[in-house]
Structures are given as C-alpha cells and as structure tokens.
mmCIF file of C-alpha atoms in Angstrom:
data_model
loop_
_atom_site.group_PDB
_atom_site.id
_atom_site.type_symbol
_atom_site.label_atom_id
_atom_site.label_comp_id
_atom_site.label_asym_id
_atom_site.label_seq_id
_atom_site.Cartn_x
_atom_site.Cartn_y
_atom_site.Cartn_z
ATOM 1 C CA UNK X 1 -13.454 -90.167 -69.397
ATOM 2 C CA UNK X 2 -16.052 -87.893 -69.176
ATOM 3 C CA UNK X 3 -16.937 -85.110 -71.712
ATOM 4 C CA UNK X 4 -16.066 -81.336 -70.877
ATOM 5 C CA UNK X 5 -18.995 -79.724 -70.515
ATOM 6 C CA UNK X 6 -18.187 -77.465 -68.006
ATOM 7 C CA UNK X 7 -15.794 -75.424 -66.238
ATOM 8 C CA UNK X 8 -16.111 -77.792 -63.043
ATOM 9 C CA UNK X 9 -18.284 -80.899 -65.393
ATOM 10 C CA UNK X 10 -15.879 -83.363 -67.630
ATOM 11 C CA UNK X 11 -12.853 -85.793 -66.774
ATOM 12 C CA UNK X 12 -14.505 -88.032 -64.018
ATOM 13 C CA UNK X 13 -18.010 -88.586 -63.930
ATOM 14 C CA UNK X 14 -18.265 -89.407 -60.155
ATOM 15 C CA UNK X 15 -15.204 -86.925 -58.793
ATOM 16 C CA UNK X 16 -16.256 -83.018 -59.447
ATOM 17 C CA UNK X 17 -12.858 -81.478 -61.164
ATOM 18 C CA UNK X 18 -12.090 -78.061 -62.423
ATOM 19 C CA UNK X 19 -10.777 -77.318 -65.512
ATOM 20 C CA UNK X 20 -7.918 -74.882 -64.625
ATOM 21 C CA UNK X 21 -5.192 -75.610 -61.072
ATOM 22 C CA UNK X 22 -6.046 -72.744 -59.761
ATOM 23 C CA UNK X 23 -3.630 -71.159 -57.589
ATOM 24 C CA UNK X 24 -5.816 -69.502 -54.979
ATOM 25 C CA UNK X 25 -6.873 -66.568 -57.279
ATOM 26 C CA UNK X 26 -10.323 -64.720 -57.196
ATOM 27 C CA UNK X 27 -9.465 -63.882 -60.747
ATOM 28 C CA UNK X 28 -8.878 -66.949 -62.623
ATOM 29 C CA UNK X 29 -11.715 -68.989 -60.712
ATOM 30 C CA UNK X 30 -14.152 -65.517 -62.104
ATOM 31 C CA UNK X 31 -12.258 -66.145 -65.796
ATOM 32 C CA UNK X 32 -12.356 -69.469 -65.999
ATOM 33 C CA UNK X 33 -16.338 -69.157 -64.997
ATOM 34 C CA UNK X 34 -17.916 -66.676 -67.719
ATOM 35 C CA UNK X 35 -14.658 -67.346 -71.092
ATOM 36 C CA UNK X 36 -15.979 -69.529 -73.716
ATOM 37 C CA UNK X 37 -13.782 -72.654 -73.119
ATOM 38 C CA UNK X 38 -15.424 -75.041 -76.351
ATOM 39 C CA UNK X 39 -12.372 -75.237 -78.136
ATOM 40 C CA UNK X 40 -10.637 -75.754 -75.084
ATOM 41 C CA UNK X 41 -13.202 -78.679 -73.849
ATOM 42 C CA UNK X 42 -12.936 -80.549 -77.242
ATOM 43 C CA UNK X 43 -8.351 -80.890 -76.806
ATOM 44 C CA UNK X 44 -9.232 -82.193 -73.279
ATOM 45 C CA UNK X 45 -11.814 -84.816 -74.553
ATOM 46 C CA UNK X 46 -9.280 -85.596 -77.303
ATOM 47 C CA UNK X 47 -6.704 -86.330 -75.082
ATOM 48 C CA UNK X 48 -8.257 -87.803 -73.115
ATOM 49 C CA UNK X 49 -9.813 -90.687 -75.131
ATOM 50 C CA UNK X 50 -5.920 -91.748 -75.999
ATOM 51 C CA UNK X 51 -6.046 -95.523 -75.019
ATOM 52 C CA UNK X 52 -2.906 -96.090 -73.427
ATOM 53 C CA UNK X 53 -1.969 -99.844 -71.884
ATOM 54 C CA UNK X 54 0.939 -101.049 -69.046
ATOM 55 C CA UNK X 55 4.340 -101.622 -70.616
ATOM 56 C CA UNK X 56 4.796 -105.318 -69.710
ATOM 57 C CA UNK X 57 7.989 -105.989 -70.021
ATOM 58 C CA UNK X 58 8.975 -103.010 -68.712
ATOM 59 C CA UNK X 59 7.217 -103.853 -65.563
ATOM 60 C CA UNK X 60 8.649 -106.876 -65.182
ATOM 61 C CA UNK X 61 12.067 -105.906 -64.900
ATOM 62 C CA UNK X 62 10.991 -102.909 -62.561
ATOM 63 C CA UNK X 63 10.074 -105.507 -60.281
ATOM 64 C CA UNK X 64 12.791 -108.285 -60.829
ATOM 65 C CA UNK X 65 14.619 -105.233 -59.164
ATOM 66 C CA UNK X 66 12.857 -104.125 -56.837
ATOM 67 C CA UNK X 67 12.588 -107.489 -54.927
ATOM 68 C CA UNK X 68 16.146 -107.241 -55.259
ATOM 69 C CA UNK X 69 16.281 -104.607 -53.089
ATOM 70 C CA UNK X 70 15.885 -101.660 -55.859
ATOM 71 C CA UNK X 71 18.537 -98.520 -55.267
ATOM 72 C CA UNK X 72 18.739 -99.129 -59.170
ATOM 73 C CA UNK X 73 16.943 -96.575 -61.650
ATOM 74 C CA UNK X 74 15.079 -94.760 -60.024
ATOM 75 C CA UNK X 75 14.569 -97.305 -58.329
ATOM 76 C CA UNK X 76 14.363 -96.725 -54.213
ATOM 77 C CA UNK X 77 16.203 -98.970 -51.817
ATOM 78 C CA UNK X 78 13.234 -101.491 -50.907
ATOM 79 C CA UNK X 79 14.881 -101.835 -47.227
ATOM 80 C CA UNK X 80 15.650 -99.670 -44.593
ATOM 81 C CA UNK X 81 20.198 -99.712 -43.145
ATOM 82 C CA UNK X 82 19.349 -100.494 -39.816
ATOM 83 C CA UNK X 83 23.106 -101.128 -39.008
ATOM 84 C CA UNK X 84 23.846 -96.649 -39.014
ATOM 85 C CA UNK X 85 20.045 -95.436 -38.626
ATOM 86 C CA UNK X 86 19.584 -93.074 -37.267
ATOM 87 C CA UNK X 87 16.585 -92.101 -34.267
ATOM 88 C CA UNK X 88 15.238 -88.656 -33.107
ATOM 89 C CA UNK X 89 15.979 -89.748 -29.131
ATOM 90 C CA UNK X 90 20.255 -89.853 -30.926
ATOM 91 C CA UNK X 91 19.678 -85.791 -32.242
ATOM 92 C CA UNK X 92 18.353 -84.842 -29.195
ATOM 93 C CA UNK X 93 21.350 -86.345 -26.793
ATOM 94 C CA UNK X 94 23.582 -85.420 -28.900
ATOM 95 C CA UNK X 95 25.246 -81.749 -27.599
ATOM 96 C CA UNK X 96 27.675 -81.169 -30.315
ATOM 97 C CA UNK X 97 26.273 -78.308 -32.424
ATOM 98 C CA UNK X 98 29.127 -80.105 -35.727
ATOM 99 C CA UNK X 99 27.464 -83.731 -34.256
ATOM 100 C CA UNK X 100 23.833 -82.657 -34.509
ATOM 101 C CA UNK X 101 24.284 -81.337 -38.036
ATOM 102 C CA UNK X 102 25.697 -84.428 -39.385
ATOM 103 C CA UNK X 103 23.028 -86.244 -37.949
ATOM 104 C CA UNK X 104 20.118 -83.493 -38.396
ATOM 105 C CA UNK X 105 21.570 -84.367 -42.290
ATOM 106 C CA UNK X 106 21.250 -87.828 -42.143
ATOM 107 C CA UNK X 107 17.652 -88.036 -40.624
ATOM 108 C CA UNK X 108 16.257 -85.389 -42.922
ATOM 109 C CA UNK X 109 18.175 -88.238 -45.589
ATOM 110 C CA UNK X 110 16.040 -91.603 -43.925
ATOM 111 C CA UNK X 111 12.947 -88.967 -44.037
ATOM 112 C CA UNK X 112 13.574 -88.295 -48.144
ATOM 113 C CA UNK X 113 14.546 -92.092 -49.076
ATOM 114 C CA UNK X 114 11.443 -92.969 -46.693
ATOM 115 C CA UNK X 115 9.155 -90.153 -49.607
ATOM 116 C CA UNK X 116 10.477 -91.787 -52.521
ATOM 117 C CA UNK X 117 9.743 -95.230 -51.498
ATOM 118 C CA UNK X 118 6.355 -94.283 -50.548
ATOM 119 C CA UNK X 119 6.002 -92.235 -53.992
ATOM 120 C CA UNK X 120 7.959 -95.367 -56.379
ATOM 121 C CA UNK X 121 5.059 -98.010 -54.271
ATOM 122 C CA UNK X 122 2.069 -96.362 -55.524
ATOM 123 C CA UNK X 123 3.678 -96.026 -58.763
ATOM 124 C CA UNK X 124 4.222 -99.742 -58.849
ATOM 125 C CA UNK X 125 0.968 -100.772 -57.433
ATOM 126 C CA UNK X 126 -0.790 -98.574 -59.986
ATOM 127 C CA UNK X 127 0.783 -100.538 -62.654
ATOM 128 C CA UNK X 128 0.016 -104.002 -60.917
ATOM 129 C CA UNK X 129 -3.522 -103.037 -60.396
ATOM 130 C CA UNK X 130 -4.057 -102.050 -64.473
ATOM 131 C CA UNK X 131 -1.357 -104.419 -66.168
ATOM 132 C CA UNK X 132 -4.344 -106.922 -67.132
ATOM 133 C CA UNK X 133 -6.151 -103.882 -68.191
ATOM 134 C CA UNK X 134 -6.603 -103.236 -72.434
ATOM 135 C CA UNK X 135 -7.095 -99.762 -72.281
ATOM 136 C CA UNK X 136 -6.144 -97.028 -69.653
ATOM 137 C CA UNK X 137 -8.021 -93.594 -69.309
ATOM 138 C CA UNK X 138 -5.714 -90.352 -68.726
ATOM 139 C CA UNK X 139 -8.116 -87.106 -67.673
ATOM 140 C CA UNK X 140 -6.728 -83.955 -68.562
ATOM 141 C CA UNK X 141 -6.913 -80.209 -67.143
ATOM 142 C CA UNK X 142 -5.062 -76.816 -67.845
ATOM 143 C CA UNK X 143 -2.851 -74.807 -65.216
ATOM 144 C CA UNK X 144 -3.328 -71.268 -65.544
ATOM 145 C CA UNK X 145 -0.258 -70.749 -67.860
ATOM 146 C CA UNK X 146 -3.021 -73.327 -70.433
ATOM 147 C CA UNK X 147 -0.449 -75.881 -70.388
ATOM 148 C CA UNK X 148 -2.294 -79.186 -70.326
ATOM 149 C CA UNK X 149 -1.248 -82.307 -68.070
ATOM 150 C CA UNK X 150 -3.320 -85.485 -66.923
ATOM 151 C CA UNK X 151 -5.585 -85.237 -63.775
ATOM 152 C CA UNK X 152 -4.131 -88.871 -62.397
ATOM 153 C CA UNK X 153 -0.965 -87.686 -60.283
ATOM 154 C CA UNK X 154 0.446 -91.498 -60.090
ATOM 155 C CA UNK X 155 1.041 -92.598 -62.540
ATOM 156 C CA UNK X 156 1.143 -90.782 -66.452
ATOM 157 C CA UNK X 157 3.137 -90.863 -69.780
ATOM 158 C CA UNK X 158 3.750 -86.792 -68.521
ATOM 159 C CA UNK X 159 5.880 -87.750 -64.940
ATOM 160 C CA UNK X 160 8.714 -89.648 -64.678
ATOM 161 C CA UNK X 161 11.144 -91.487 -66.798
ATOM 162 C CA UNK X 162 9.417 -94.265 -64.741
ATOM 163 C CA UNK X 163 6.189 -93.586 -65.386
ATOM 164 C CA UNK X 164 7.091 -93.031 -69.331
ATOM 165 C CA UNK X 165 9.129 -96.175 -69.801
ATOM 166 C CA UNK X 166 5.702 -98.374 -68.158
ATOM 167 C CA UNK X 167 3.113 -96.783 -70.364
ATOM 168 C CA UNK X 168 2.271 -97.393 -73.803
ATOM 169 C CA UNK X 169 -0.298 -96.239 -76.907
ATOM 170 C CA UNK X 170 -3.023 -99.507 -76.036
ATOM 171 C CA UNK X 171 -3.536 -99.004 -79.723
ATOM 172 C CA UNK X 172 -0.681 -100.551 -81.941
ATOM 173 C CA UNK X 173 0.118 -99.245 -85.077
ATOM 174 C CA UNK X 174 2.504 -99.870 -87.941
ATOM 175 C CA UNK X 175 6.023 -97.347 -87.619
ATOM 176 C CA UNK X 176 6.034 -96.388 -92.212
ATOM 177 C CA UNK X 177 9.124 -96.808 -94.104
ATOM 178 C CA UNK X 178 11.168 -94.327 -91.981
ATOM 179 C CA UNK X 179 10.074 -95.918 -88.775
ATOM 180 C CA UNK X 180 12.881 -97.885 -87.865
ATOM 181 C CA UNK X 181 15.259 -94.322 -88.211
ATOM 182 C CA UNK X 182 12.483 -92.414 -85.748
ATOM 183 C CA UNK X 183 12.768 -95.397 -83.201
ATOM 184 C CA UNK X 184 16.798 -94.995 -83.502
ATOM 185 C CA UNK X 185 16.720 -90.828 -82.798
ATOM 186 C CA UNK X 186 14.018 -91.370 -79.857
ATOM 187 C CA UNK X 187 16.398 -94.226 -78.239
ATOM 188 C CA UNK X 188 19.469 -91.238 -78.698
ATOM 189 C CA UNK X 189 17.113 -88.673 -77.067
ATOM 190 C CA UNK X 190 16.943 -90.844 -74.087
ATOM 191 C CA UNK X 191 19.826 -91.962 -74.097
ATOM 192 C CA UNK X 192 21.537 -88.776 -73.840
ATOM 193 C CA UNK X 193 22.344 -87.737 -77.416
ATOM 194 C CA UNK X 194 19.589 -85.272 -78.022
ATOM 195 C CA UNK X 195 21.849 -82.420 -79.317
ATOM 196 C CA UNK X 196 23.399 -84.981 -81.911
ATOM 197 C CA UNK X 197 22.382 -83.954 -85.806
ATOM 198 C CA UNK X 198 19.104 -86.695 -86.665
ATOM 199 C CA UNK X 199 21.979 -88.359 -88.695
ATOM 200 C CA UNK X 200 24.056 -88.744 -86.039
ATOM 201 C CA UNK X 201 21.904 -89.891 -83.837
ATOM 202 C CA UNK X 202 21.391 -92.465 -85.838
ATOM 203 C CA UNK X 203 25.210 -93.840 -86.556
ATOM 204 C CA UNK X 204 25.643 -93.941 -82.924
ATOM 205 C CA UNK X 205 22.437 -96.137 -82.216
ATOM 206 C CA UNK X 206 24.386 -98.573 -85.454
ATOM 207 C CA UNK X 207 27.482 -98.460 -83.759
ATOM 208 C CA UNK X 208 26.105 -99.587 -80.076
ATOM 209 C CA UNK X 209 23.476 -102.128 -81.855
ATOM 210 C CA UNK X 210 25.502 -106.006 -80.350
ATOM 211 C CA UNK X 211 24.850 -103.760 -76.499
ATOM 212 C CA UNK X 212 21.062 -102.809 -77.125
ATOM 213 C CA UNK X 213 20.582 -106.512 -78.466
ATOM 214 C CA UNK X 214 22.188 -108.051 -75.696
ATOM 215 C CA UNK X 215 20.320 -105.979 -73.006
ATOM 216 C CA UNK X 216 17.276 -106.555 -74.816
ATOM 217 C CA UNK X 217 17.708 -110.396 -74.871
ATOM 218 C CA UNK X 218 18.606 -110.102 -70.826
ATOM 219 C CA UNK X 219 18.257 -106.304 -69.224
ATOM 220 C CA UNK X 220 18.983 -107.802 -65.694
ATOM 221 C CA UNK X 221 22.079 -109.883 -66.931
ATOM 222 C CA UNK X 222 23.343 -106.751 -69.367
ATOM 223 C CA UNK X 223 22.774 -103.737 -66.915
ATOM 224 C CA UNK X 224 24.889 -101.059 -69.042
ATOM 225 C CA UNK X 225 21.313 -99.284 -70.436
ATOM 226 C CA UNK X 226 20.541 -98.002 -66.335
ATOM 227 C CA UNK X 227 23.483 -95.702 -66.872
ATOM 228 C CA UNK X 228 21.714 -94.526 -69.865
ATOM 229 C CA UNK X 229 19.906 -90.785 -69.423
ATOM 230 C CA UNK X 230 15.796 -91.472 -69.297
ATOM 231 C CA UNK X 231 16.923 -96.073 -68.708
ATOM 232 C CA UNK X 232 13.470 -96.315 -68.476
ATOM 233 C CA UNK X 233 12.442 -95.514 -71.544
ATOM 234 C CA UNK X 234 15.764 -96.404 -73.520
ATOM 235 C CA UNK X 235 14.921 -100.473 -72.059
ATOM 236 C CA UNK X 236 10.920 -99.471 -73.565
ATOM 237 C CA UNK X 237 12.720 -98.281 -76.929
ATOM 238 C CA UNK X 238 15.067 -100.799 -76.569
ATOM 239 C CA UNK X 239 12.494 -103.308 -76.431
ATOM 240 C CA UNK X 240 10.651 -102.459 -79.437
ATOM 241 C CA UNK X 241 13.673 -101.425 -81.642
ATOM 242 C CA UNK X 242 15.332 -105.300 -81.663
ATOM 243 C CA UNK X 243 11.145 -106.649 -81.904
ATOM 244 C CA UNK X 244 10.665 -104.065 -85.459
ATOM 245 C CA UNK X 245 14.541 -105.354 -86.675
ATOM 246 C CA UNK X 246 13.070 -108.408 -86.209
ATOM 247 C CA UNK X 247 10.140 -108.401 -88.467
ATOM 248 C CA UNK X 248 10.580 -109.587 -92.273
ATOM 249 C CA UNK X 249 9.108 -106.249 -93.791
ATOM 250 C CA UNK X 250 10.073 -103.399 -90.005
ATOM 251 C CA UNK X 251 7.923 -100.954 -91.484
ATOM 252 C CA UNK X 252 4.787 -102.883 -91.343
ATOM 253 C CA UNK X 253 5.730 -103.785 -87.520
ATOM 254 C CA UNK X 254 3.041 -102.718 -85.214
ATOM 255 C CA UNK X 255 4.456 -100.759 -82.772
ATOM 256 C CA UNK X 256 2.272 -99.005 -79.144
ATOM 257 C CA UNK X 257 5.465 -96.920 -78.712
ATOM 258 C CA UNK X 258 5.172 -92.660 -77.734
ATOM 259 C CA UNK X 259 7.851 -90.383 -79.122
ATOM 260 C CA UNK X 260 8.269 -87.056 -77.503
ATOM 261 C CA UNK X 261 9.858 -84.472 -79.294
ATOM 262 C CA UNK X 262 10.526 -81.323 -78.234
ATOM 263 C CA UNK X 263 8.797 -78.396 -77.639
ATOM 264 C CA UNK X 264 11.380 -75.753 -76.003
ATOM 265 C CA UNK X 265 11.185 -72.979 -79.282
ATOM 266 C CA UNK X 266 7.939 -72.186 -79.362
ATOM 267 C CA UNK X 267 7.850 -68.744 -79.013
ATOM 268 C CA UNK X 268 4.964 -67.791 -76.824
ATOM 269 C CA UNK X 269 6.137 -65.866 -74.382
ATOM 270 C CA UNK X 270 8.042 -62.728 -76.486
ATOM 271 C CA UNK X 271 4.505 -63.580 -78.002
ATOM 272 C CA UNK X 272 3.412 -62.167 -75.090
ATOM 273 C CA UNK X 273 5.539 -60.024 -74.078
ATOM 274 C CA UNK X 274 5.408 -57.966 -77.660
ATOM 275 C CA UNK X 275 1.747 -57.748 -77.035
ATOM 276 C CA UNK X 276 2.337 -55.689 -74.228
ATOM 277 C CA UNK X 277 4.107 -52.754 -76.144
ATOM 278 C CA UNK X 278 2.683 -49.794 -73.483
ATOM 279 C CA UNK X 279 3.671 -51.875 -70.861
ATOM 280 C CA UNK X 280 7.173 -51.058 -69.124
ATOM 281 C CA UNK X 281 7.844 -55.203 -68.224
ATOM 282 C CA UNK X 282 5.206 -58.206 -68.151
ATOM 283 C CA UNK X 283 4.757 -60.990 -65.777
ATOM 284 C CA UNK X 284 4.573 -64.528 -67.312
ATOM 285 C CA UNK X 285 4.260 -66.565 -64.430
ATOM 286 C CA UNK X 286 7.189 -65.659 -62.614
ATOM 287 C CA UNK X 287 9.250 -64.498 -66.075
ATOM 288 C CA UNK X 288 9.648 -61.048 -65.991
ATOM 289 C CA UNK X 289 11.147 -59.483 -69.711
ATOM 290 C CA UNK X 290 11.941 -56.155 -69.343
ATOM 291 C CA UNK X 291 11.385 -53.678 -72.287
ATOM 292 C CA UNK X 292 13.138 -51.259 -73.873
ATOM 293 C CA UNK X 293 10.989 -47.693 -74.112
ATOM 294 C CA UNK X 294 10.130 -46.554 -76.918
ATOM 295 C CA UNK X 295 11.128 -43.153 -78.405
#
C-alpha cells in the first residue's frame, strides 16, 4: 500500500482515503488535520505491509458447499425456494391483519436472505479473483477511537469467520518448539473452548484428534467441524495442525496460520475515565462512566 504521508494521502495510490473514519464531525476533521500523526503513519504502514494470501484448501471447501446449494457454515442458500415464496402483490391483496403480519415477516426474511447471498458472493468472488496471487495487502486506517481496521470492506482478516478462515499469511515461518501447543490452543479457541485453561484446551484437542484428523482428510464427508463456534477458522486450523503433526520435526513446520489473541482486558477506557477527574462523568464513544464525587 501507499505509505501514509498526510491525513488524506496514503493507503491507496489512486483512491483518495482519509486516515480516520470521520462520523460527520467538524471537530474530528479539524483535529486530524492539525495533529502530529507521524507515529500513527508508521503503525499503519507496518500493518499494511503485511502480506496475505488465500487459503486454497479452505476456498475449495467453500466452493464445494456453495455448489451443493449452500445453507451451511455462514454460507446462505444458493437458490430461492419458490414453492413458498411470497410476492408483494400477495401482501397487498391480504386483508387479515394477522396474515399480513406473517407475510410481512416472510418478505423481510426473503430480503435478508438475498442480502446475505449478495454479501457472500462478493466475498467469494474477491477470494477467487486473488486465489492465484502470491501476496495480498490490506491498507489500514482508524476510527475516531484509534482502533485500526483494514479499509477493504468485503474480504479482510478482521471480518467474519469465513473471511478469517479463507486468509493466511503469505510468508510461512517455523512454529518453533511450542508451536504445536499454540496451534492446539488456537484450534480450541475457535472451536468454542476459549474459557478453558491453556492445558485444558490442549487436552481437549488431544482428546478429539481422531475426529480432527478425519475432518482434515475429507472435510466434505466429515462435516462435524461445521458445528464448531468459528467453523471456517476451525477448518483452517485443523488443516494446519494435522499438517504440522505429520512432520518428522514439527517444530520446523512452516505455518501461515494467523492466531488471534483476546484483548478484552485492556484498561484504556478506565485510564481515560481516571483522566477526567474533574468531571462527574465522561462519555467514551457511547459508553458513559459515572464518576463518584470527591469529598
């Protein structure tokens, strides 16, 4: 991506992009214009220069389920069911209030399904378009709170589970002596066991290794992985873990897996609250913290 040089110059070479996602605020626009953002530029440049690529194993499974008609693992149904499809004229012709209410809910459900289908096909088409590209880069900017996000809206590593599962690092690195355990911990996390201790997560994966190996060998025949909390990230981790365990020296296995760490214990909101000692309360992006009066 283009290096950030100014609050309006960076990220893309030909598309004008603002460094902050301003929410119709003149104060934010003025502040970002005159602030010293040199360190922020460096952070965004580092994040944007990280190369990614499409995980073809996961993409192949997604395409196979979509061709079957979808309806599993965040993939919407591919075709409409015209046997009970509700048309707008039916709603207009209905005079009974209860029937109208049922038809209205059905019409809304049809619209929601259409929206999900459009969103999914956008993600899938982007993934297919870049599937033979060695390196993909995501320019980043930030919101008014300073949280950093990739700019591309449809397919990125911070989006839905299916997007995270379909992306991997372009540069593979050896996992090291503790890498197998970290892959197991990550797999347990995306399987929905993130509340267990690290040792319990490792033990949970070890206990389920026969099923994990079966899913890795034939994910279309053995679809138990679809029941996991983050099923597509689980499938990507299953592929990676089983490949690592096949190596004579697993610590030398070259992995492209991106492992997410929980950041829910950040104290920034409390620090911001403490900095407003002279106020009775401080508004933190919609979260209002009431402060006790000092006596």
